[in-house]
């Protein structure tokens, strides 16, 4: 196939994209899955006899202390996988490797201020065991929930693994979330212990983790201990009340810790994620199925080899940080990078320098970062020798073909396959992605499902749509790493994911398939937005806004943003007698930051006299989306009359 031309504006629409890049022959020759024939053979095998297929994969991927007899128990919409098996994820990530990889680097840590550390598999295992013993000494038992609110330091991985080792259920809260958001999640999870730090570094400033914890602690009645790691302060930490020193806790412990051999369906973690309504959902994943799929999908999608140095830039607070920063790479025994802070701080070429210095071979990041790098220009990456790179991955939001091409050409030197991976917190692992040695790629397409995964684009009645027609993306058969429930709210699990079409998992994403059967994601069809790769529910931002004393009503919608993918626009009506002012807009943005976190601050706040509603009182969001994206311009202040006129024109659509 001829080399494609450099992208032009006209080619930047996913609707007209028609370039195809077959995998480089040399890459395919060495790949785990090296041809489309191999891919299809596996896919067909899995489709024909799913239980035989998954049973074989589960035995290959994990060490099972007790074998399983039942591969799948499926009572729609509830699945149990590898039912009788017993295993331990920390054992599979660490102990299993020690005979051959004791001295191999597991984690290369790069702190924002420039501090560096390499942690071997042997050392990581000792740290995990010490903390696991420390948690046990605090009374944490199998099944207890432990909160994790840490910066991007190796101890974040240690914390997760220590919980897994003793069968405690971890719930990681992104360090960028506020005290209120932390408190809400910890209370919902019923966390008994919170693992945290004094702070973390971001763009030269300290993220005030301990200050947030102190604000939240009085309202987190179930939390008995907050264990504090020292990261950003000097001298002795002065701790109060329920706070304990991390170093004192682990120093007193032994290096060995008997793992808790848990049932396959024992809960592994709860991770809160945004939905279209109400408060965040605690997505629950269990041990066996999640582990099998995280291990297998990491090796296949990233074509991992013993000598790879793998860098996933996601924060541990998101699902990508769980499956593809911590668990997947460690189960495969590779060396991976944990990076703290912003990718462009203190220098705009910080990450290219890191790739060159550590000879990183696989990079997995988000389109929003790629677009930010693009803006900074080609010179920065070109200054560095990035010939160590052999594979590039993208995740979190649709990647526009222009960014895809830039990633491939400028970062990957036109020699590295690009894998655009589609998945969700709920799916636990990658569902749609090229296999880099097999799948010809098209810029902007997540291509095809992994073997064993059944995705379909369906209309509202559940019928498949034609080629290139838009519809909703469903996963039509159970898979090992699917979420098991919404923690504490089993009905919400059924309502959210299995009520559109019985027995079929509804993703909330729109998609189409092209004439080759490739999937093209078209964004959310519900009121969830992806802002700079962070998933947010517009309802959450709305409820943060209306909790402010001046606000009567709020509607938040997404609008396309060149850099962040989606930006947030809030339409706000004020209480009687409250005047509009730029200061109030600022105050409201700050208020949202305090209620949720900086990532949720609206890009624009518009005051309105009223919000357009249907006769039944539903806010006409589609209309507001049009107004927000400038399709209907009404100036800075959207008045009731303006919106009413528009509403009248468009009332048939909502
Ligand atoms: C979006 C992140 C297009 C999608 C792993 C999904 C994507 C939501 C892609 C899940 C992709 C993720 N192409 N869209 N490659 N990857 N998404 O739970 O809308 O934070 O439903 O999981 O991100 O976000 P979450």
XYZ file of C-alpha atoms and ligand atoms in Angstrom:
679
model
C 0.000 0.000 0.000
C 1.308 3.444 -0.920
C 2.270 5.881 1.813
C -0.669 8.103 2.604
C -0.463 11.822 2.037
C -0.194 14.176 5.006
C -3.640 14.889 6.354
C -5.574 17.781 5.009
C -8.563 19.495 6.524
C -10.902 17.790 4.127
C -9.773 14.406 5.377
C -10.350 15.260 8.978
C -13.879 14.018 9.065
C -14.487 10.433 10.089
C -17.190 10.272 7.456
C -14.810 10.559 4.534
C -11.835 8.729 5.984
C -10.666 6.019 3.609
C -6.987 5.427 4.265
C -5.934 1.950 5.322
C -2.639 1.001 6.951
C -1.745 -2.676 7.038
C 0.533 -3.746 9.897
C 4.239 -3.511 9.030
C 5.440 -6.971 7.902
C 8.286 -7.035 10.419
C 5.882 -6.242 13.249
C 3.481 -8.991 12.177
C 6.266 -11.537 11.928
C 7.054 -11.181 15.641
C 3.535 -10.476 16.912
C 1.464 -12.682 19.226
C -1.322 -12.514 16.661
C 0.324 -11.933 13.307
C -2.403 -12.128 10.695
C -6.085 -11.608 10.073
C -6.386 -15.365 9.551
C -5.145 -15.926 13.097
C -7.497 -13.261 14.421
C -10.494 -14.744 12.614
C -9.631 -18.262 13.672
C -9.577 -17.181 17.328
C -12.718 -15.110 16.968
C -14.607 -17.998 15.338
C -13.361 -20.473 17.896
C -14.576 -18.200 20.698
C -17.926 -17.621 19.004
C -18.521 -21.307 18.393
C -17.748 -22.545 21.888
C -17.331 -19.602 24.257
C -16.961 -21.747 27.336
C -14.198 -23.894 25.900
C -12.438 -20.780 24.621
C -12.641 -18.743 27.832
C -11.898 -21.747 29.995
C -8.665 -22.341 28.081
C -7.703 -18.656 28.269
C -8.403 -18.538 32.013
C -6.162 -21.540 32.665
C -3.360 -20.018 30.585
C -3.493 -16.514 32.011
C -3.729 -17.128 35.746
C -2.412 -19.283 38.486
C -5.451 -20.870 40.157
C -4.993 -22.179 43.646
C -8.230 -24.122 43.162
C -9.361 -24.908 39.634
C -12.796 -23.968 38.364
C -15.288 -26.386 36.814
C -17.922 -23.936 35.635
C -16.618 -21.441 33.079
C -19.761 -19.340 32.904
C -22.981 -19.188 34.808
C -25.154 -16.723 32.853
C -28.535 -15.782 34.172
C -29.115 -12.621 32.191
C -28.141 -10.012 33.124
C -26.018 -11.625 35.827
C -22.832 -13.504 35.036
C -20.473 -15.524 37.168
C -17.179 -16.624 35.638
C -14.797 -19.436 36.536
C -17.094 -20.097 39.446
C -15.349 -22.590 41.729
C -11.856 -21.228 41.101
C -9.761 -19.544 43.733
C -6.921 -17.210 42.952
C -5.200 -14.018 44.048
C -4.418 -11.134 41.745
C -1.396 -9.834 43.681
C 0.084 -13.334 43.535
C -0.433 -13.353 39.787
C 1.148 -9.909 39.393
C 4.150 -10.563 41.650
C 4.973 -13.913 43.264
C 4.477 -15.792 40.032
C 7.273 -13.777 38.406
C 9.783 -13.887 41.221
C 11.712 -16.987 40.127
C 12.720 -15.374 36.796
C 12.060 -11.660 37.305
C 13.098 -10.921 40.877
C 15.584 -8.269 39.697
C 13.712 -7.069 36.657
C 12.399 -3.512 36.846
C 8.643 -3.575 37.347
C 8.133 0.182 37.671
C 10.123 3.106 36.389
C 8.898 6.069 38.379
C 9.303 9.614 37.139
C 8.154 12.230 39.642
C 7.188 15.682 38.520
C 9.993 17.471 40.356
C 12.442 15.185 38.544
C 12.893 12.484 41.190
C 13.306 9.024 39.741
C 13.061 5.549 41.128
C 13.197 2.039 39.728
C 11.345 -0.665 41.579
C 12.125 -4.300 40.794
C 9.563 -7.079 40.938
C 11.277 -8.331 44.107
C 11.108 -4.932 45.796
C 7.534 -4.312 44.686
C 6.518 -7.654 46.097
C 8.108 -6.836 49.475
C 6.424 -3.427 49.606
C 3.066 -4.932 48.786
C 3.449 -7.590 51.453
C 4.409 -5.030 54.081
C 1.460 -2.822 53.340
C -0.847 -5.830 53.149
C 0.340 -6.868 56.615
C -0.064 -3.264 57.755
C -3.656 -3.211 56.554
C -4.336 -6.472 58.347
C -2.843 -4.962 61.507
C -5.407 -2.160 61.210
C -8.163 -4.745 61.184
C -8.844 -4.872 57.444
C -10.318 -8.224 56.471
C -11.366 -9.966 53.300
C -14.259 -8.068 51.740
C -13.642 -4.803 53.626
C -13.439 -1.707 51.441
C -10.297 0.431 51.352
C -10.194 3.865 49.755
C -7.141 4.990 47.798
C -6.579 8.713 47.196
C -2.993 9.015 46.072
C -0.839 10.822 43.536
C 0.811 8.955 40.669
C 3.583 7.319 42.679
C 4.570 3.629 42.849
C 2.771 3.426 46.198
C -0.520 3.809 44.337
C 0.151 0.462 42.662
C 1.425 -0.932 45.963
C -1.825 0.123 47.627
C -4.025 -1.574 45.033
C -1.968 -4.759 45.097
C -1.888 -4.846 48.910
C -5.688 -4.756 48.970
C -5.904 -7.495 46.359
C -3.460 -9.584 48.358
C -5.681 -9.688 51.428
C -8.992 -9.775 49.582
C -9.910 -6.204 50.516
C -11.894 -4.302 47.894
C -10.183 -1.116 46.760
C -11.870 1.997 45.575
C -9.473 4.469 44.007
C -10.547 8.096 43.873
C -8.768 10.299 41.327
C -6.474 12.780 43.106
C -8.059 15.626 41.149
C -11.400 15.083 42.846
C -12.456 17.380 45.661
C -13.081 16.644 49.353
C -16.824 16.461 48.655
C -16.388 13.992 45.811
C -14.049 11.879 47.945
C -16.465 11.842 50.835
C -19.412 10.845 48.690
C -17.505 7.913 47.195
C -15.993 6.701 50.460
C -19.353 6.755 52.179
C -21.067 4.945 49.342
C -18.360 2.267 49.369
C -18.368 2.064 53.165
C -14.567 2.326 53.261
C -12.908 1.337 56.517
C -9.414 2.618 55.774
C -8.212 5.350 53.440
C -4.731 5.243 51.905
C -3.600 8.735 51.010
C -0.676 11.163 50.925
C 0.153 14.656 52.096
C 0.003 15.778 48.481
C 1.094 15.186 44.922
C 2.822 17.379 42.359
C 1.089 18.963 39.416
C 2.531 21.785 37.329
C 4.842 22.829 40.129
C 2.021 23.073 42.660
C 0.931 20.685 45.383
C -2.384 18.875 45.015
C -3.661 19.179 48.612
C -4.708 15.585 49.194
C -4.328 15.596 52.983
C -6.129 18.918 53.312
C -9.026 17.418 51.357
C -8.974 14.285 53.478
C -9.080 16.424 56.621
C -12.089 18.273 55.275
C -13.854 15.020 54.464
C -12.908 12.892 57.490
C -15.506 14.274 59.931
C -18.175 13.247 57.411
C -16.714 9.843 56.620
C -17.828 8.079 59.759
C -16.924 4.592 58.569
C -13.275 5.447 57.914
C -11.322 4.288 60.951
C -7.813 5.127 59.756
C -6.292 7.414 57.142
C -2.797 6.176 56.306
C -0.692 9.064 55.023
C 2.276 8.732 52.691
C 4.749 11.582 52.762
C 5.404 12.930 49.292
C 5.406 16.720 49.144
C 6.385 17.935 52.614
C 9.741 17.901 54.406
C 10.412 16.983 58.021
C 8.163 14.985 60.279
C 4.512 14.865 59.274
C 2.273 16.099 62.026
C -0.693 13.822 62.053
C -3.879 14.023 64.038
C -6.882 11.902 65.033
C -7.427 8.966 62.700
C -4.300 9.711 60.655
C -1.404 7.216 60.670
C 2.015 7.436 59.094
C 2.422 5.133 56.094
C 6.115 4.638 56.685
C 5.655 3.767 60.344
C 2.908 1.346 59.460
C 4.924 -0.552 56.858
C 8.301 -0.364 58.622
C 6.911 -2.459 61.448
C 5.813 -5.282 59.108
C 7.352 -8.391 57.661
C 8.252 -8.833 53.988
C 6.110 -11.873 53.578
C 2.354 -12.080 53.587
C 0.207 -15.106 52.921
C -2.195 -14.199 50.118
C -5.924 -14.574 50.658
C -7.032 -17.142 48.090
C -10.340 -15.651 47.070
C -13.221 -17.065 45.068
C -13.233 -16.059 41.422
C -16.303 -13.888 41.993
C -14.876 -12.185 45.073
C -15.095 -8.395 44.578
C -11.777 -6.867 43.506
C -12.568 -3.200 43.203
C -15.242 -0.547 43.051
C -14.573 2.339 40.725
C -16.945 5.278 40.598
C -17.906 6.555 37.201
C -20.398 9.029 35.870
C -23.757 8.085 34.517
C -26.429 10.096 32.791
C -28.440 10.651 35.936
C -27.881 11.056 39.630
C -24.738 10.405 41.548
C -21.726 8.465 40.284
C -22.101 4.724 40.029
C -19.839 2.330 41.896
C -18.878 -0.077 39.140
C -17.993 -3.399 40.751
C -15.447 -5.769 39.244
C -14.631 -9.201 40.577
C -11.390 -11.113 40.657
C -11.169 -14.026 38.231
C -12.839 -12.763 35.082
C -11.369 -9.293 35.347
C -7.852 -10.641 35.840
C -8.034 -13.087 32.957
C -9.228 -10.452 30.534
C -6.881 -7.691 31.739
C -3.913 -9.992 31.331
C -4.879 -11.348 27.937
C -6.004 -8.067 26.400
C -2.858 -6.248 27.519
C -0.631 -8.820 25.874
C -2.622 -9.002 22.661
C -3.428 -5.341 22.116
C 0.026 -4.080 23.088
C 1.775 -7.155 21.753
C 3.867 -7.254 24.919
C 7.332 -8.769 24.839
C 9.693 -9.460 27.712
C 11.947 -6.535 26.800
C 9.230 -3.922 26.342
C 9.209 -0.696 28.309
C 5.572 0.251 28.416
C 4.107 3.628 29.308
C 0.428 4.212 29.941
C -0.112 7.866 30.854
C -3.499 7.328 32.549
C -3.963 8.149 36.200
C -4.665 5.265 38.596
C -7.914 7.051 39.420
C -9.438 5.924 36.105
C -10.123 2.454 34.826
C -7.277 2.662 32.316
C -4.952 3.135 35.272
C -6.363 -0.043 36.817
C -6.323 -2.403 33.839
C -3.495 -1.055 31.695
C -1.177 0.753 34.085
C -1.175 -1.561 37.081
C -2.740 -4.982 36.625
C -2.381 -5.886 32.946
C 1.315 -4.962 32.589
C 2.298 -6.538 35.914
C 0.482 -9.786 35.160
C 2.552 -9.892 31.979
C 5.807 -9.209 33.801
C 6.844 -6.173 31.769
C 8.523 -2.949 32.834
C 6.160 -0.025 32.999
C 6.393 3.665 33.674
C 4.482 5.577 36.349
C 4.620 9.275 35.672
C 3.480 12.014 38.021
C 2.223 15.422 36.964
C 1.369 17.066 33.675
C 2.911 15.663 30.497
C 4.191 19.065 29.410
C 5.613 20.314 32.697
C 8.146 21.758 33.387
C 9.154 21.435 29.730
C 6.832 20.994 26.800
C 8.968 18.091 25.551
C 9.157 16.333 28.897
C 7.553 13.168 27.699
C 9.604 12.883 24.502
C 12.719 13.259 26.596
C 11.464 10.488 28.875
C 10.736 8.185 25.943
C 14.252 8.724 24.600
C 15.952 8.330 28.001
C 14.088 5.209 29.123
C 13.858 3.717 25.637
C 10.123 3.365 25.938
C 8.727 1.005 23.320
C 4.959 1.313 23.822
C 3.026 4.499 24.519
C -0.661 4.494 25.485
C -2.305 7.893 25.882
C -5.458 9.904 25.164
C -6.494 11.888 22.082
C -6.748 15.041 24.158
C -3.031 14.781 24.986
C -2.178 14.027 21.374
C -4.049 17.131 20.217
C -2.279 19.239 22.825
C 1.104 17.936 21.614
C 0.136 18.631 18.024
C -0.493 22.248 18.884
C 2.960 22.562 20.378
C 4.443 21.659 17.018
C 6.503 18.909 15.394
C 9.859 20.344 16.459
C 9.598 19.220 20.059
C 9.241 15.490 19.410
C 11.656 15.666 16.476
C 14.418 16.898 18.804
C 14.462 13.523 20.536
C 15.465 10.064 19.458
C 12.255 8.127 19.791
C 13.329 5.180 17.678
C 12.676 2.886 20.656
C 8.917 3.273 20.116
C 7.283 0.387 18.305
C 3.585 0.720 19.133
C 1.185 3.558 19.946
C -2.191 3.358 21.636
C -5.093 5.738 22.124
C -8.002 5.607 24.551
C -10.771 7.573 26.186
C -12.597 9.370 23.390
C -12.920 9.235 19.639
C -9.648 10.177 17.972
C -10.011 12.436 14.970
C -8.143 11.241 11.867
C -5.879 14.284 11.855
C -4.632 13.549 15.375
C -4.344 9.857 14.525
C -2.150 10.670 11.494
C 0.005 13.075 13.461
C 0.479 10.480 16.198
C 1.452 7.877 13.640
C 3.755 10.056 11.558
C 5.397 12.439 13.990
C 5.509 10.344 17.172
C 5.634 6.918 15.596
C 7.888 7.849 12.688
C 5.329 6.230 10.348
C 6.608 2.812 11.468
C 4.539 2.098 14.598
C 1.043 0.637 14.398
C -1.584 2.761 16.133
C -4.202 0.970 18.223
C -7.332 2.982 18.937
C -8.893 1.106 21.838
C -12.559 1.478 22.731
C -13.839 0.370 26.121
C -15.370 1.618 29.357
C -15.050 1.429 33.125
C -17.858 -1.103 32.972
C -16.214 -3.379 30.418
C -13.081 -3.739 32.569
C -10.884 -4.124 29.508
C -10.526 -3.269 25.837
C -13.437 -4.437 23.696
C -12.694 -2.922 20.287
C -9.170 -2.467 19.025
C -6.862 -3.406 16.232
C -4.468 -6.234 17.047
C -1.321 -4.473 15.931
C 0.264 -7.392 14.071
C -2.942 -8.374 12.324
C -5.522 -5.666 11.786
C -5.207 -3.121 8.977
C -5.995 0.201 10.628
C -8.052 3.161 9.471
C -7.448 6.529 11.139
C -10.326 7.201 13.531
C -11.690 3.649 13.736
C -11.401 1.342 16.732
C -11.735 -1.397 14.079
C -12.931 -4.787 15.404
C -13.833 -6.622 18.617
C -11.239 -8.777 20.360
C -11.816 -12.521 20.027
C -14.653 -13.556 22.337
C -16.251 -10.100 22.304
C -19.559 -9.580 20.504
C -20.370 -5.984 19.660
C -23.223 -4.872 17.459
C -24.685 -1.603 16.242
C -28.442 -1.807 16.693
C -31.419 0.455 16.315
C -33.899 1.137 19.107
C -35.856 -2.030 18.301
C -32.722 -4.127 18.472
C -32.306 -4.647 14.737
C -28.876 -4.382 13.159
C -28.472 -1.190 11.130
C -27.038 -1.186 7.640
C -23.439 -0.409 6.685
C -22.494 3.162 7.600
C -25.775 3.805 9.335
C -25.660 5.178 12.842
C -27.054 3.221 15.771
C -26.309 2.307 19.345
C -23.457 0.105 20.375
C -24.348 -3.037 22.346
C -22.328 -5.933 23.650
C -24.514 -8.897 23.003
C -22.838 -11.696 24.948
C -21.318 -11.758 28.434
C -17.528 -11.411 28.755
C -15.258 -12.196 31.717
C -14.389 -8.634 32.747
C -17.898 -7.204 32.586
C -19.050 -5.253 35.610
C -21.067 -7.416 37.981
C -23.268 -4.757 39.538
C -23.529 -1.165 40.663
C -22.301 -1.303 44.224
C -25.185 -0.941 46.661
C -27.730 -0.457 43.886
C -28.340 -3.698 41.961
C -31.458 -2.299 40.317
C -29.450 0.500 38.765
C -27.229 -2.132 37.125
C -30.244 -3.660 35.421
C -31.857 -0.337 34.551
C -28.771 1.330 33.162
C -27.221 -1.460 31.160
C -29.831 -4.085 30.397
C -33.149 -2.330 29.991
C -32.756 -0.982 26.446
C -32.685 -4.509 25.068
C -33.066 -7.417 27.496
C -29.931 -9.501 27.922
C -27.785 -7.144 25.843
C -25.369 -4.725 27.423
C -26.060 -1.126 26.397
C -22.872 0.922 26.157
C -24.373 4.414 25.926
C -22.260 5.069 22.827
C -23.374 5.745 19.290
C -21.515 3.969 16.494
C -21.609 2.867 12.906
C -19.963 0.021 11.029
C -18.440 0.597 7.654
C -18.534 -1.703 4.645
C -15.608 -3.715 6.060
C -17.403 -4.213 9.366
C -15.118 -1.740 11.154
C -16.582 0.138 14.103
C -16.503 3.946 14.242
C -17.476 5.443 17.563
C -19.631 8.539 17.414
C -19.739 9.699 21.027
C -22.224 9.211 23.815
C -25.925 9.023 23.164
C -26.789 9.794 26.787
C -25.968 12.748 29.004
C -22.443 11.629 29.707
C -19.625 13.730 28.283
C -15.940 13.108 27.813
C -14.004 16.210 28.757
C -10.318 15.836 27.985
C -10.763 12.079 28.318
C -12.443 12.407 31.729
C -15.897 10.974 31.921
C -18.473 13.246 33.519
C -22.225 13.252 33.841
C -23.843 16.557 32.969
C -26.337 15.840 35.762
C -23.529 15.838 38.323
C -22.319 19.239 37.192
C -25.887 20.511 37.239
C -26.445 19.325 40.765
C -23.168 20.953 41.822
C -24.383 24.225 40.308
C -27.796 24.171 41.923
C -26.204 23.522 45.306
C -24.934 27.122 45.099
C -27.137 29.579 46.955
C -27.633 31.893 43.957
C -28.665 29.264 41.449
C -32.275 28.343 40.716
C -31.794 25.934 37.845
C -28.990 24.711 35.644
C -28.574 22.734 32.448
C -25.159 21.563 31.354
C -24.359 20.359 27.861
C -21.254 19.432 25.908
C -19.998 21.286 22.887
C -17.212 20.214 20.532
C -13.826 21.467 21.675
C -10.793 21.260 19.471
C -8.453 20.328 22.289
C -10.555 18.600 24.906
C -12.914 16.775 22.570
C -15.851 18.128 24.509
C -16.139 21.292 26.572
C -18.866 22.060 29.098
C -21.360 24.879 28.750
C -23.686 25.624 31.651
C -26.973 27.477 31.263
C -27.895 28.879 34.625
C -30.970 30.672 35.898
C -30.488 32.635 39.090
C -32.696 32.985 42.096
C -34.944 36.027 42.292
C -33.080 39.204 43.051
C -29.607 37.832 42.230
C -27.913 39.957 39.585
C -25.800 38.658 36.676
C -22.128 39.450 36.957
C -18.816 38.129 35.668
C -17.765 37.668 39.299
C -20.700 35.368 39.902
C -19.728 33.286 36.871
C -16.274 32.863 38.352
C -17.710 32.019 41.711
C -19.942 29.349 40.197
C -17.034 27.786 38.320
C -15.030 27.683 41.555
C -17.994 26.184 43.331
C -18.179 23.326 40.817
C -14.447 22.790 41.301
C -15.027 22.481 45.010
C -18.006 20.154 44.678
C -16.483 17.792 42.119
C -12.992 18.799 41.024
C -11.298 21.125 38.553
C -12.035 18.771 35.648
C -15.747 19.543 35.966
C -15.489 23.345 35.832
C -17.632 24.594 32.938
C -15.756 26.278 30.102
C -18.549 28.736 29.777
C -21.426 29.780 31.983
C -24.399 31.542 30.450
C -27.079 33.188 32.482
C -30.581 32.651 31.165
C -33.927 33.943 32.311
C -35.400 30.501 31.868
C -34.514 27.139 30.356
C -36.343 25.820 27.314
C -38.553 22.918 28.252
C -40.922 20.578 26.584
C -44.539 20.573 27.611
C -43.832 17.741 29.997
C -41.129 19.842 31.642
C -38.032 18.151 30.191
C -35.145 20.463 29.443
C -34.585 20.596 25.706
C -30.988 19.564 25.706
C -30.548 19.149 22.022
C -31.558 22.751 21.562
C -29.134 23.849 24.248
C -26.372 21.811 22.618
C -26.996 23.672 19.380
C -26.954 26.991 21.164
C -23.775 26.039 23.016
C -21.944 24.995 19.871
C -22.926 28.197 18.092
C -25.321 26.560 15.670
C -27.940 28.912 17.034
C -26.381 32.124 18.163
C -28.094 34.205 20.731
C -25.243 36.312 22.015
C -23.686 36.035 25.409
C -26.801 36.348 27.475
C -29.380 33.843 26.425
C -32.713 35.355 27.262
C -35.907 33.530 27.854
C -37.397 34.988 24.700
C -34.499 33.832 22.579
C -34.738 30.331 23.898
C -38.491 30.274 23.635
C -38.351 31.262 20.025
C -35.840 28.536 19.335
C -37.794 26.096 21.388
C -40.912 26.807 19.408
C -39.006 26.203 16.204
C -37.471 22.981 17.374
C -40.036 21.527 19.738
C -40.741 18.555 17.510
C -37.215 17.218 17.933
C -36.765 16.729 21.649
C -15.404 6.870 25.405
C -12.352 4.780 29.495
C -14.197 6.508 21.194
C -16.750 6.235 25.128
C -11.604 3.527 29.016
C -16.957 5.359 26.347
C -14.037 6.141 23.445
C -16.333 6.184 27.434
C -12.858 5.393 23.252
C -15.859 5.359 28.593
C -12.358 5.255 21.914
C -13.354 5.413 25.355
N -13.068 5.832 20.926
N -14.698 6.692 22.404
N -11.242 4.601 21.639
N -12.459 4.958 24.462
N -14.301 6.137 24.759
O -15.510 4.705 31.501
O -17.726 7.249 25.069
O -13.769 6.544 31.490
O -18.308 5.071 26.602
O -13.472 4.411 30.209
O -15.234 6.844 26.808
O -15.135 6.144 29.503
P -14.485 5.489 30.768
